[in-house]
mmCIF file of C-alpha atoms in Angstrom:
data_model
loop_
_atom_site.group_PDB
_atom_site.id
_atom_site.type_symbol
_atom_site.label_atom_id
_atom_site.label_comp_id
_atom_site.label_asym_id
_atom_site.label_seq_id
_atom_site.Cartn_x
_atom_site.Cartn_y
_atom_site.Cartn_z
ATOM 1 C CA UNK F 1 122.386 118.057 70.192
ATOM 2 C CA UNK F 2 122.944 117.986 66.478
ATOM 3 C CA UNK F 3 126.371 119.734 66.503
ATOM 4 C CA UNK F 4 127.436 117.721 69.778
ATOM 5 C CA UNK F 5 128.944 115.106 67.455
ATOM 6 C CA UNK F 6 132.000 115.298 65.060
ATOM 7 C CA UNK F 7 130.277 113.548 62.345
ATOM 8 C CA UNK F 8 127.614 116.176 61.842
ATOM 9 C CA UNK F 9 130.045 118.971 61.691
ATOM 10 C CA UNK F 10 133.589 118.141 62.302
ATOM 11 C CA UNK F 11 134.830 121.855 61.933
ATOM 12 C CA UNK F 12 132.940 123.164 65.001
ATOM 13 C CA UNK F 13 134.882 123.106 68.298
ATOM 14 C CA UNK F 14 133.720 120.783 71.010
ATOM 15 C CA UNK F 15 135.047 120.195 74.501
ATOM 16 C CA UNK F 16 135.255 116.485 74.307
ATOM 17 C CA UNK F 17 136.434 113.781 71.972
ATOM 18 C CA UNK F 18 134.513 110.553 70.858
ATOM 19 C CA UNK F 19 136.897 108.633 68.916
ATOM 20 C CA UNK F 20 134.986 105.198 69.088
ATOM 21 C CA UNK F 21 131.720 106.790 67.750
ATOM 22 C CA UNK F 22 133.469 108.838 65.147
ATOM 23 C CA UNK F 23 134.927 105.652 63.819
ATOM 24 C CA UNK F 24 131.894 103.927 63.617
ATOM 25 C CA UNK F 25 130.064 106.839 61.972
ATOM 26 C CA UNK F 26 132.674 107.793 59.299
ATOM 27 C CA UNK F 27 133.132 104.094 58.431
ATOM 28 C CA UNK F 28 129.328 103.605 58.148
ATOM 29 C CA UNK F 29 126.699 105.807 56.758
ATOM 30 C CA UNK F 30 125.979 109.106 58.370
ATOM 31 C CA UNK F 31 122.218 110.367 58.341
ATOM 32 C CA UNK F 32 122.183 114.083 58.337
ATOM 33 C CA UNK F 33 118.354 114.572 58.256
ATOM 34 C CA UNK F 34 117.259 112.187 60.898
ATOM 35 C CA UNK F 35 113.845 113.233 62.714
ATOM 36 C CA UNK F 36 112.301 112.170 65.856
ATOM 37 C CA UNK F 37 110.218 113.538 68.696
ATOM 38 C CA UNK F 38 111.145 116.274 70.881
ATOM 39 C CA UNK F 39 110.979 114.245 74.321
ATOM 40 C CA UNK F 40 111.783 110.920 75.526
ATOM 41 C CA UNK F 41 108.548 108.989 75.630
ATOM 42 C CA UNK F 42 107.025 109.968 72.369
ATOM 43 C CA UNK F 43 110.250 109.214 70.762
ATOM 44 C CA UNK F 44 110.363 105.737 72.374
ATOM 45 C CA UNK F 45 106.931 104.989 71.421
ATOM 46 C CA UNK F 46 107.712 105.618 67.726
ATOM 47 C CA UNK F 47 110.811 103.625 67.863
ATOM 48 C CA UNK F 48 109.015 100.470 69.478
ATOM 49 C CA UNK F 49 105.917 100.839 67.196
ATOM 50 C CA UNK F 50 106.905 102.633 64.067
ATOM 51 C CA UNK F 51 103.519 104.406 64.279
ATOM 52 C CA UNK F 52 102.726 108.227 64.621
ATOM 53 C CA UNK F 53 101.791 109.329 68.076
ATOM 54 C CA UNK F 54 98.098 110.011 67.282
ATOM 55 C CA UNK F 55 97.955 106.173 66.883
ATOM 56 C CA UNK F 56 99.650 105.472 70.165
ATOM 57 C CA UNK F 57 98.581 108.172 72.304
ATOM 58 C CA UNK F 58 102.101 109.071 73.414
ATOM 59 C CA UNK F 59 101.904 112.892 73.442
ATOM 60 C CA UNK F 60 104.199 113.644 76.382
ATOM 61 C CA UNK F 61 106.519 111.964 79.038
ATOM 62 C CA UNK F 62 105.111 109.458 81.398
ATOM 63 C CA UNK F 63 106.286 109.797 85.000
ATOM 64 C CA UNK F 64 107.478 106.865 86.918
ATOM 65 C CA UNK F 65 104.466 107.063 89.342
ATOM 66 C CA UNK F 66 101.966 107.597 86.352
ATOM 67 C CA UNK F 67 99.097 105.142 85.797
ATOM 68 C CA UNK F 68 100.100 105.195 82.079
ATOM 69 C CA UNK F 69 101.769 102.948 79.660
ATOM 70 C CA UNK F 70 102.328 102.207 75.987
ATOM 71 C CA UNK F 71 98.862 100.737 75.023
ATOM 72 C CA UNK F 72 98.968 96.924 75.073
ATOM 73 C CA UNK F 73 97.263 96.796 71.887
ATOM 74 C CA UNK F 74 100.565 98.192 70.244
ATOM 75 C CA UNK F 75 102.928 95.587 69.027
ATOM 76 C CA UNK F 76 106.526 96.352 69.736
ATOM 77 C CA UNK F 77 109.391 95.766 67.843
ATOM 78 C CA UNK F 78 110.831 93.204 70.385
ATOM 79 C CA UNK F 79 107.377 91.794 70.003
ATOM 80 C CA UNK F 80 107.797 91.024 66.290
ATOM 81 C CA UNK F 81 111.518 90.017 66.935
ATOM 82 C CA UNK F 82 110.297 87.627 69.789
ATOM 83 C CA UNK F 83 107.808 85.920 67.416
ATOM 84 C CA UNK F 84 110.758 85.295 64.691
ATOM 85 C CA UNK F 85 112.965 83.452 67.134
ATOM 86 C CA UNK F 86 115.190 86.419 68.146
ATOM 87 C CA UNK F 87 116.535 86.700 71.892
ATOM 88 C CA UNK F 88 115.893 90.250 72.933
ATOM 89 C CA UNK F 89 117.898 92.270 75.358
ATOM 90 C CA UNK F 90 117.483 95.704 76.844
ATOM 91 C CA UNK F 91 119.966 97.529 78.782
ATOM 92 C CA UNK F 92 118.846 101.137 79.673
ATOM 93 C CA UNK F 93 115.935 103.544 79.905
ATOM 94 C CA UNK F 94 112.472 102.201 79.406
ATOM 95 C CA UNK F 95 109.976 105.217 80.017
ATOM 96 C CA UNK F 96 107.200 103.456 78.478
ATOM 97 C CA UNK F 97 105.012 102.589 81.592
ATOM 98 C CA UNK F 98 105.609 100.531 84.713
ATOM 99 C CA UNK F 99 102.481 100.809 87.028
ATOM 100 C CA UNK F 100 101.373 97.217 85.964
ATOM 101 C CA UNK F 101 103.651 94.376 85.201
ATOM 102 C CA UNK F 102 101.968 94.016 81.960
ATOM 103 C CA UNK F 103 103.710 97.159 80.836
ATOM 104 C CA UNK F 104 107.237 96.212 81.682
ATOM 105 C CA UNK F 105 109.818 95.363 79.187
ATOM 106 C CA UNK F 106 109.589 91.681 79.870
ATOM 107 C CA UNK F 107 106.081 91.773 79.020
ATOM 108 C CA UNK F 108 106.701 93.803 75.819
ATOM 109 C CA UNK F 109 108.959 91.264 74.115
ATOM 110 C CA UNK F 110 112.268 91.690 75.709
ATOM 111 C CA UNK F 111 113.726 88.322 77.370
ATOM 112 C CA UNK F 112 116.139 90.269 79.372
ATOM 113 C CA UNK F 113 116.142 93.748 81.112
ATOM 114 C CA UNK F 114 118.742 95.724 83.054
ATOM 115 C CA UNK F 115 117.925 99.380 83.700
ATOM 116 C CA UNK F 116 115.364 101.643 85.088
ATOM 117 C CA UNK F 117 111.756 102.307 84.137
ATOM 118 C CA UNK F 118 111.385 106.073 84.666
ATOM 119 C CA UNK F 119 112.989 109.073 82.973
ATOM 120 C CA UNK F 120 116.044 109.804 84.777
ATOM 121 C CA UNK F 121 116.985 109.773 88.498
ATOM 122 C CA UNK F 122 120.311 109.501 90.368
ATOM 123 C CA UNK F 123 123.424 107.839 88.427
ATOM 124 C CA UNK F 124 124.878 106.221 91.311
ATOM 125 C CA UNK F 125 121.958 105.542 93.865
ATOM 126 C CA UNK F 126 119.208 104.981 91.098
ATOM 127 C CA UNK F 127 116.482 106.911 93.171
ATOM 128 C CA UNK F 128 113.754 108.869 91.411
ATOM 129 C CA UNK F 129 110.719 110.602 92.792
ATOM 130 C CA UNK F 130 111.852 109.273 96.231
ATOM 131 C CA UNK F 131 111.708 105.560 94.852
ATOM 132 C CA UNK F 132 114.222 103.322 93.931
ATOM 133 C CA UNK F 133 114.356 102.576 90.138
ATOM 134 C CA UNK F 134 116.999 99.894 89.064
ATOM 135 C CA UNK F 135 115.632 96.673 87.732
ATOM 136 C CA UNK F 136 116.856 93.189 86.931
ATOM 137 C CA UNK F 137 114.080 91.814 84.680
ATOM 138 C CA UNK F 138 110.962 92.209 86.720
ATOM 139 C CA UNK F 139 112.602 92.886 90.261
ATOM 140 C CA UNK F 140 114.306 95.836 91.701
ATOM 141 C CA UNK F 141 118.065 95.050 91.940
ATOM 142 C CA UNK F 142 119.186 96.539 95.504
ATOM 143 C CA UNK F 143 122.814 95.489 94.797
ATOM 144 C CA UNK F 144 123.088 98.004 92.160
ATOM 145 C CA UNK F 145 122.897 100.876 94.517
ATOM 146 C CA UNK F 146 126.206 102.796 94.595
ATOM 147 C CA UNK F 147 127.336 101.735 91.280
ATOM 148 C CA UNK F 148 127.286 104.018 88.390
ATOM 149 C CA UNK F 149 124.648 103.154 85.826
ATOM 150 C CA UNK F 150 126.786 102.952 82.814
ATOM 151 C CA UNK F 151 129.179 100.632 84.472
ATOM 152 C CA UNK F 152 126.425 98.516 85.179
ATOM 153 C CA UNK F 153 125.267 98.401 81.481
ATOM 154 C CA UNK F 154 128.845 97.749 80.524
ATOM 155 C CA UNK F 155 129.179 94.756 82.840
ATOM 156 C CA UNK F 156 125.723 93.458 81.759
ATOM 157 C CA UNK F 157 126.690 93.797 78.055
ATOM 158 C CA UNK F 158 130.104 92.161 78.387
ATOM 159 C CA UNK F 159 128.766 89.276 80.510
ATOM 160 C CA UNK F 160 126.212 88.573 77.700
ATOM 161 C CA UNK F 161 128.338 88.761 74.770
ATOM 162 C CA UNK F 162 131.280 86.834 76.224
ATOM 163 C CA UNK F 163 128.794 84.368 77.669
ATOM 164 C CA UNK F 164 125.572 83.533 75.956
ATOM 165 C CA UNK F 165 125.904 85.809 73.175
ATOM 166 C CA UNK F 166 127.008 83.081 70.676
ATOM 167 C CA UNK F 167 124.366 80.594 71.692
ATOM 168 C CA UNK F 168 121.496 82.914 71.824
ATOM 169 C CA UNK F 169 121.975 83.989 68.141
ATOM 170 C CA UNK F 170 120.107 85.580 66.555
ATOM 171 C CA UNK F 171 119.711 88.317 69.084
ATOM 172 C CA UNK F 172 118.525 92.031 69.299
ATOM 173 C CA UNK F 173 119.881 94.367 71.904
ATOM 174 C CA UNK F 174 118.343 97.778 72.620
ATOM 175 C CA UNK F 175 120.677 100.111 74.395
ATOM 176 C CA UNK F 176 118.772 103.408 75.447
ATOM 177 C CA UNK F 177 121.776 104.774 77.656
ATOM 178 C CA UNK F 178 121.386 106.931 80.374
ATOM 179 C CA UNK F 179 124.161 109.332 79.339
ATOM 180 C CA UNK F 180 124.107 111.997 78.591
ATOM 181 C CA UNK F 181 121.264 113.117 80.568
ATOM 182 C CA UNK F 182 120.297 115.383 83.391
ATOM 183 C CA UNK F 183 120.867 115.257 86.375
ATOM 184 C CA UNK F 184 124.370 115.529 85.304
ATOM 185 C CA UNK F 185 126.652 113.030 87.126
ATOM 186 C CA UNK F 186 130.001 111.334 86.629
ATOM 187 C CA UNK F 187 132.537 109.713 88.583
ATOM 188 C CA UNK F 188 135.193 112.165 89.584
ATOM 189 C CA UNK F 189 138.122 110.408 87.781
ATOM 190 C CA UNK F 190 136.279 110.839 84.393
ATOM 191 C CA UNK F 191 135.564 114.419 85.185
ATOM 192 C CA UNK F 192 139.267 115.103 86.161
ATOM 193 C CA UNK F 193 140.534 113.292 82.948
ATOM 194 C CA UNK F 194 138.081 114.606 80.377
ATOM 195 C CA UNK F 195 137.062 118.063 81.777
ATOM 196 C CA UNK F 196 140.205 119.434 83.412
ATOM 197 C CA UNK F 197 139.488 123.054 82.494
ATOM 198 C CA UNK F 198 136.007 123.028 84.013
ATOM 199 C CA UNK F 199 134.929 123.263 87.828
ATOM 200 C CA UNK F 200 134.532 119.522 88.636
ATOM 201 C CA UNK F 201 131.260 120.469 90.337
ATOM 202 C CA UNK F 202 129.500 121.997 87.371
ATOM 203 C CA UNK F 203 126.815 120.370 85.156
ATOM 204 C CA UNK F 204 129.543 120.860 81.974
ATOM 205 C CA UNK F 205 132.166 118.874 83.696
ATOM 206 C CA UNK F 206 129.796 116.178 84.405
ATOM 207 C CA UNK F 207 128.141 116.229 80.792
ATOM 208 C CA UNK F 208 131.725 116.234 79.242
ATOM 209 C CA UNK F 209 132.515 112.907 81.289
ATOM 210 C CA UNK F 210 129.285 111.284 80.613
ATOM 211 C CA UNK F 211 130.014 111.813 76.787
ATOM 212 C CA UNK F 212 133.400 110.021 77.416
ATOM 213 C CA UNK F 213 131.648 107.190 79.209
ATOM 214 C CA UNK F 214 129.156 106.795 76.287
ATOM 215 C CA UNK F 215 132.149 106.552 73.898
ATOM 216 C CA UNK F 216 133.912 104.111 76.210
ATOM 217 C CA UNK F 217 130.668 101.891 76.441
ATOM 218 C CA UNK F 218 130.020 101.620 72.749
ATOM 219 C CA UNK F 219 133.698 101.115 72.124
ATOM 220 C CA UNK F 220 133.815 98.169 74.587
ATOM 221 C CA UNK F 221 130.561 96.870 72.927
ATOM 222 C CA UNK F 222 132.314 96.759 69.522
ATOM 223 C CA UNK F 223 135.382 95.108 70.836
ATOM 224 C CA UNK F 224 133.541 92.553 72.286
ATOM 225 C CA UNK F 225 131.482 91.692 69.085
ATOM 226 C CA UNK F 226 134.853 91.501 67.344
ATOM 227 C CA UNK F 227 136.669 89.381 69.718
ATOM 228 C CA UNK F 228 133.853 86.619 69.650
ATOM 229 C CA UNK F 229 133.222 86.758 65.877
ATOM 230 C CA UNK F 230 129.767 88.241 65.864
ATOM 231 C CA UNK F 231 130.744 91.645 64.454
ATOM 232 C CA UNK F 232 130.637 90.690 60.734
ATOM 233 C CA UNK F 233 126.910 89.898 61.128
ATOM 234 C CA UNK F 234 125.861 92.954 63.164
ATOM 235 C CA UNK F 235 124.088 96.177 62.206
ATOM 236 C CA UNK F 236 124.703 98.917 64.596
ATOM 237 C CA UNK F 237 122.129 101.775 64.547
ATOM 238 C CA UNK F 238 122.895 105.018 66.490
ATOM 239 C CA UNK F 239 120.138 107.705 66.759
ATOM 240 C CA UNK F 240 119.380 110.438 69.274
ATOM 241 C CA UNK F 241 115.882 110.408 70.698
ATOM 242 C CA UNK F 242 115.474 114.232 70.904
ATOM 243 C CA UNK F 243 117.562 117.412 70.632
ATOM 244 C CA UNK F 244 119.776 119.042 73.214
ATOM 245 C CA UNK F 245 118.544 121.230 76.139
ATOM 246 C CA UNK F 246 119.381 124.453 74.172
ATOM 247 C CA UNK F 247 120.825 125.910 71.028
ATOM 248 C CA UNK F 248 123.290 128.143 72.748
ATOM 249 C CA UNK F 249 126.187 128.375 70.230
ATOM 250 C CA UNK F 250 128.701 128.325 73.282
ATOM 251 C CA UNK F 251 129.456 125.684 75.800
ATOM 252 C CA UNK F 252 130.278 128.424 78.455
ATOM 253 C CA UNK F 253 127.910 127.291 81.396
ATOM 254 C CA UNK F 254 125.484 124.942 79.132
ATOM 255 C CA UNK F 255 125.230 121.400 78.162
ATOM 256 C CA UNK F 256 124.099 120.212 74.719
ATOM 257 C CA UNK F 257 124.208 122.269 71.673
ATOM 258 C CA UNK F 258 121.347 122.245 68.819
ATOM 259 C CA UNK F 259 123.071 125.248 67.427
ATOM 260 C CA UNK F 260 122.728 126.166 64.447
ATOM 261 C CA UNK F 261 119.015 125.264 64.804
ATOM 262 C CA UNK F 262 116.617 127.010 66.638
ATOM 263 C CA UNK F 263 114.940 125.553 69.878
ATOM 264 C CA UNK F 264 115.969 122.375 71.729
ATOM 265 C CA UNK F 265 114.486 119.457 73.797
ATOM 266 C CA UNK F 266 110.725 119.998 74.245
ATOM 267 C CA UNK F 267 110.267 122.146 70.977
ATOM 268 C CA UNK F 268 109.141 121.203 67.693
ATOM 269 C CA UNK F 269 111.976 123.280 66.045
ATOM 270 C CA UNK F 270 114.762 121.776 64.217
ATOM 271 C CA UNK F 271 116.886 121.816 67.379
ATOM 272 C CA UNK F 272 114.407 119.744 69.168
ATOM 273 C CA UNK F 273 113.640 117.104 66.611
ATOM 274 C CA UNK F 274 116.588 116.762 64.197
ATOM 275 C CA UNK F 275 119.223 114.470 65.836
ATOM 276 C CA UNK F 276 122.564 112.780 65.053
ATOM 277 C CA UNK F 277 122.359 109.302 63.535
ATOM 278 C CA UNK F 278 124.368 106.681 61.811
ATOM 279 C CA UNK F 279 124.345 102.997 60.806
ATOM 280 C CA UNK F 280 127.540 101.085 60.771
ATOM 281 C CA UNK F 281 127.711 97.412 59.595
ATOM 282 C CA UNK F 282 130.009 95.249 57.242
ATOM 283 C CA UNK F 283 126.555 94.412 55.581
ATOM 284 C CA UNK F 284 126.317 97.992 54.368
ATOM 285 C CA UNK F 285 126.170 98.317 50.563
ATOM 286 C CA UNK F 286 129.567 99.763 49.371
ATOM 287 C CA UNK F 287 127.959 102.569 47.689
ATOM 288 C CA UNK F 288 127.021 104.156 51.037
ATOM 289 C CA UNK F 289 129.989 103.267 53.353
ATOM 290 C CA UNK F 290 131.798 106.450 54.362
ATOM 291 C CA UNK F 291 129.076 108.841 52.984
ATOM 292 C CA UNK F 292 126.717 111.198 54.360
ATOM 293 C CA UNK F 293 123.042 110.941 53.186
ATOM 294 C CA UNK F 294 120.792 113.843 53.216
ATOM 295 C CA UNK F 295 117.631 112.050 52.515
ATOM 296 C CA UNK F 296 114.788 112.446 55.306
ATOM 297 C CA UNK F 297 114.720 109.460 57.592
ATOM 298 C CA UNK F 298 112.772 109.283 60.843
ATOM 299 C CA UNK F 299 112.734 107.477 64.276
ATOM 300 C CA UNK F 300 109.561 105.650 62.716
ATOM 301 C CA UNK F 301 111.692 104.037 60.135
ATOM 302 C CA UNK F 302 113.646 101.955 62.333
ATOM 303 C CA UNK F 303 110.982 99.346 63.093
ATOM 304 C CA UNK F 304 110.155 98.264 59.506
ATOM 305 C CA UNK F 305 113.889 98.549 58.646
ATOM 306 C CA UNK F 306 115.134 96.238 61.365
ATOM 307 C CA UNK F 307 112.127 93.864 60.830
ATOM 308 C CA UNK F 308 113.123 93.957 57.016
ATOM 309 C CA UNK F 309 116.765 93.053 57.813
ATOM 310 C CA UNK F 310 115.415 90.180 60.173
ATOM 311 C CA UNK F 311 113.125 88.698 57.576
ATOM 312 C CA UNK F 312 110.050 89.669 59.778
ATOM 313 C CA UNK F 313 106.779 90.737 58.078
ATOM 314 C CA UNK F 314 104.893 93.588 59.589
ATOM 315 C CA UNK F 315 101.190 92.979 60.671
ATOM 316 C CA UNK F 316 99.817 96.214 59.064
ATOM 317 C CA UNK F 317 96.420 95.041 58.676
ATOM 318 C CA UNK F 318 95.757 95.556 62.608
ATOM 319 C CA UNK F 319 98.644 98.237 63.404
ATOM 320 C CA UNK F 320 99.374 100.131 60.486
ATOM 321 C CA UNK F 321 103.085 101.147 60.585
ATOM 322 C CA UNK F 322 104.055 104.930 59.512
ATOM 323 C CA UNK F 323 107.764 104.374 58.940
ATOM 324 C CA UNK F 324 109.448 103.263 55.721
ATOM 325 C CA UNK F 325 111.992 100.558 55.151
ATOM 326 C CA UNK F 326 115.417 101.817 54.757
ATOM 327 C CA UNK F 327 117.035 98.666 53.779
ATOM 328 C CA UNK F 328 116.971 99.214 50.009
ATOM 329 C CA UNK F 329 118.541 102.927 50.702
ATOM 330 C CA UNK F 330 121.278 101.706 53.063
ATOM 331 C CA UNK F 331 121.876 97.886 52.443
ATOM 332 C CA UNK F 332 120.527 97.040 48.873
ATOM 333 C CA UNK F 333 121.415 99.990 46.983
ATOM 334 C CA UNK F 334 117.890 99.544 45.231
ATOM 335 C CA UNK F 335 116.025 102.269 46.580
ATOM 336 C CA UNK F 336 114.506 105.346 44.855
ATOM 337 C CA UNK F 337 116.537 107.972 46.743
ATOM 338 C CA UNK F 338 114.300 110.982 45.505
ATOM 339 C CA UNK F 339 111.398 109.348 47.472
ATOM 340 C CA UNK F 340 113.044 110.093 50.766
ATOM 341 C CA UNK F 341 113.452 113.738 49.781
ATOM 342 C CA UNK F 342 109.805 114.050 49.058
ATOM 343 C CA UNK F 343 108.361 112.515 51.956
ATOM 344 C CA UNK F 344 106.541 114.068 55.068
ATOM 345 C CA UNK F 345 107.082 113.029 58.447
ATOM 346 C CA UNK F 346 104.517 113.899 61.356
ATOM 347 C CA UNK F 347 106.727 114.977 64.087
ATOM 348 C CA UNK F 348 104.150 116.398 66.555
ATOM 349 C CA UNK F 349 100.234 116.595 66.730
ATOM 350 C CA UNK F 350 98.589 117.318 69.995
ATOM 351 C CA UNK F 351 94.871 117.509 70.690
ATOM 352 C CA UNK F 352 94.230 121.236 71.490
ATOM 353 C CA UNK F 353 91.322 123.350 72.713
ATOM 354 C CA UNK F 354 91.078 127.401 72.289
ATOM 355 C CA UNK F 355 88.847 129.992 73.842
ATOM 356 C CA UNK F 356 87.928 132.822 71.864
ATOM 357 C CA UNK F 357 90.301 135.105 73.769
ATOM 358 C CA UNK F 358 93.260 133.038 73.133
ATOM 359 C CA UNK F 359 92.755 131.572 69.680
ATOM 360 C CA UNK F 360 94.286 134.809 67.954
ATOM 361 C CA UNK F 361 97.035 135.016 70.387
ATOM 362 C CA UNK F 362 99.126 132.058 69.978
ATOM 363 C CA UNK F 363 102.254 133.596 68.577
ATOM 364 C CA UNK F 364 102.406 130.984 65.944
ATOM 365 C CA UNK F 365 103.180 128.195 68.500
ATOM 366 C CA UNK F 366 100.375 125.809 67.576
ATOM 367 C CA UNK F 367 101.561 122.197 67.541
#
């Protein structure tokens, strides 16, 4: 949630610490008005295409057994970068369709994929909806069963950076981690270390441990970049895909906190669509390093921004992009900052039908 991280509101007490993420955020540029979709799949569609939901049809989350996928007519961020000579890796959660091979990550621009195709599942045994869901490229990897998901991601990241990372440049890494996400699970040693004052069998203890594991994962990634000499040429973007499960101001018995905003995941209130975000890079303009920007930015902006940094042109004639290029704002110091305050961003729009008996009794909750 928005207030689950130190860089959005460091004065609010939290039952965990994220020193590595905090360091990146406070020595980068913090984006206090980052907007996205309220659930997983629509946010991922927006990130991968830079296009509004009515263009892509990604109105809700797709199940692992659903005959659905991000339309093949859509050009993904990875497609663009692949055509420009980038080597693209993905470690994490796909959730953009898997019922045919043409919808898998390796068919949508990624050269290498390790992770799961559905929305969640067991962290250790990788089962979801009574099926196994852990993949190495296009094939299930049964050897992963019994190993915590984030440990598998860490191993894959380290193997790549210390292995082929230098020779595969330029490369793009998409890291949609599993943590923190329900069902909440974590190794017992992490719960004992990071949540000693909570019942080890509770969701809260597992959630706190998941956040510590996320911080460790990102820290290990940054260390590897520095140790191999690639850090100075790297841009790190951190952005939440949707809000926390609730807006409860207390952590007692609950996980995630969108407070002080109303609503949470699955709602179109601020608590559901306004998420923590920062950009960290030695390439940032000195005028923004260490600062918090309140201009409105969105998940749709990352595709045009990343492509601009990579020197890749967007094909707007066939697939118009709705996001804005943030390069001038973050890297060149040339953008008209006021334009980002005055913009409008489409958060949610669903095709709806109303009967005469219900049209006047919707409690103001039309989407």
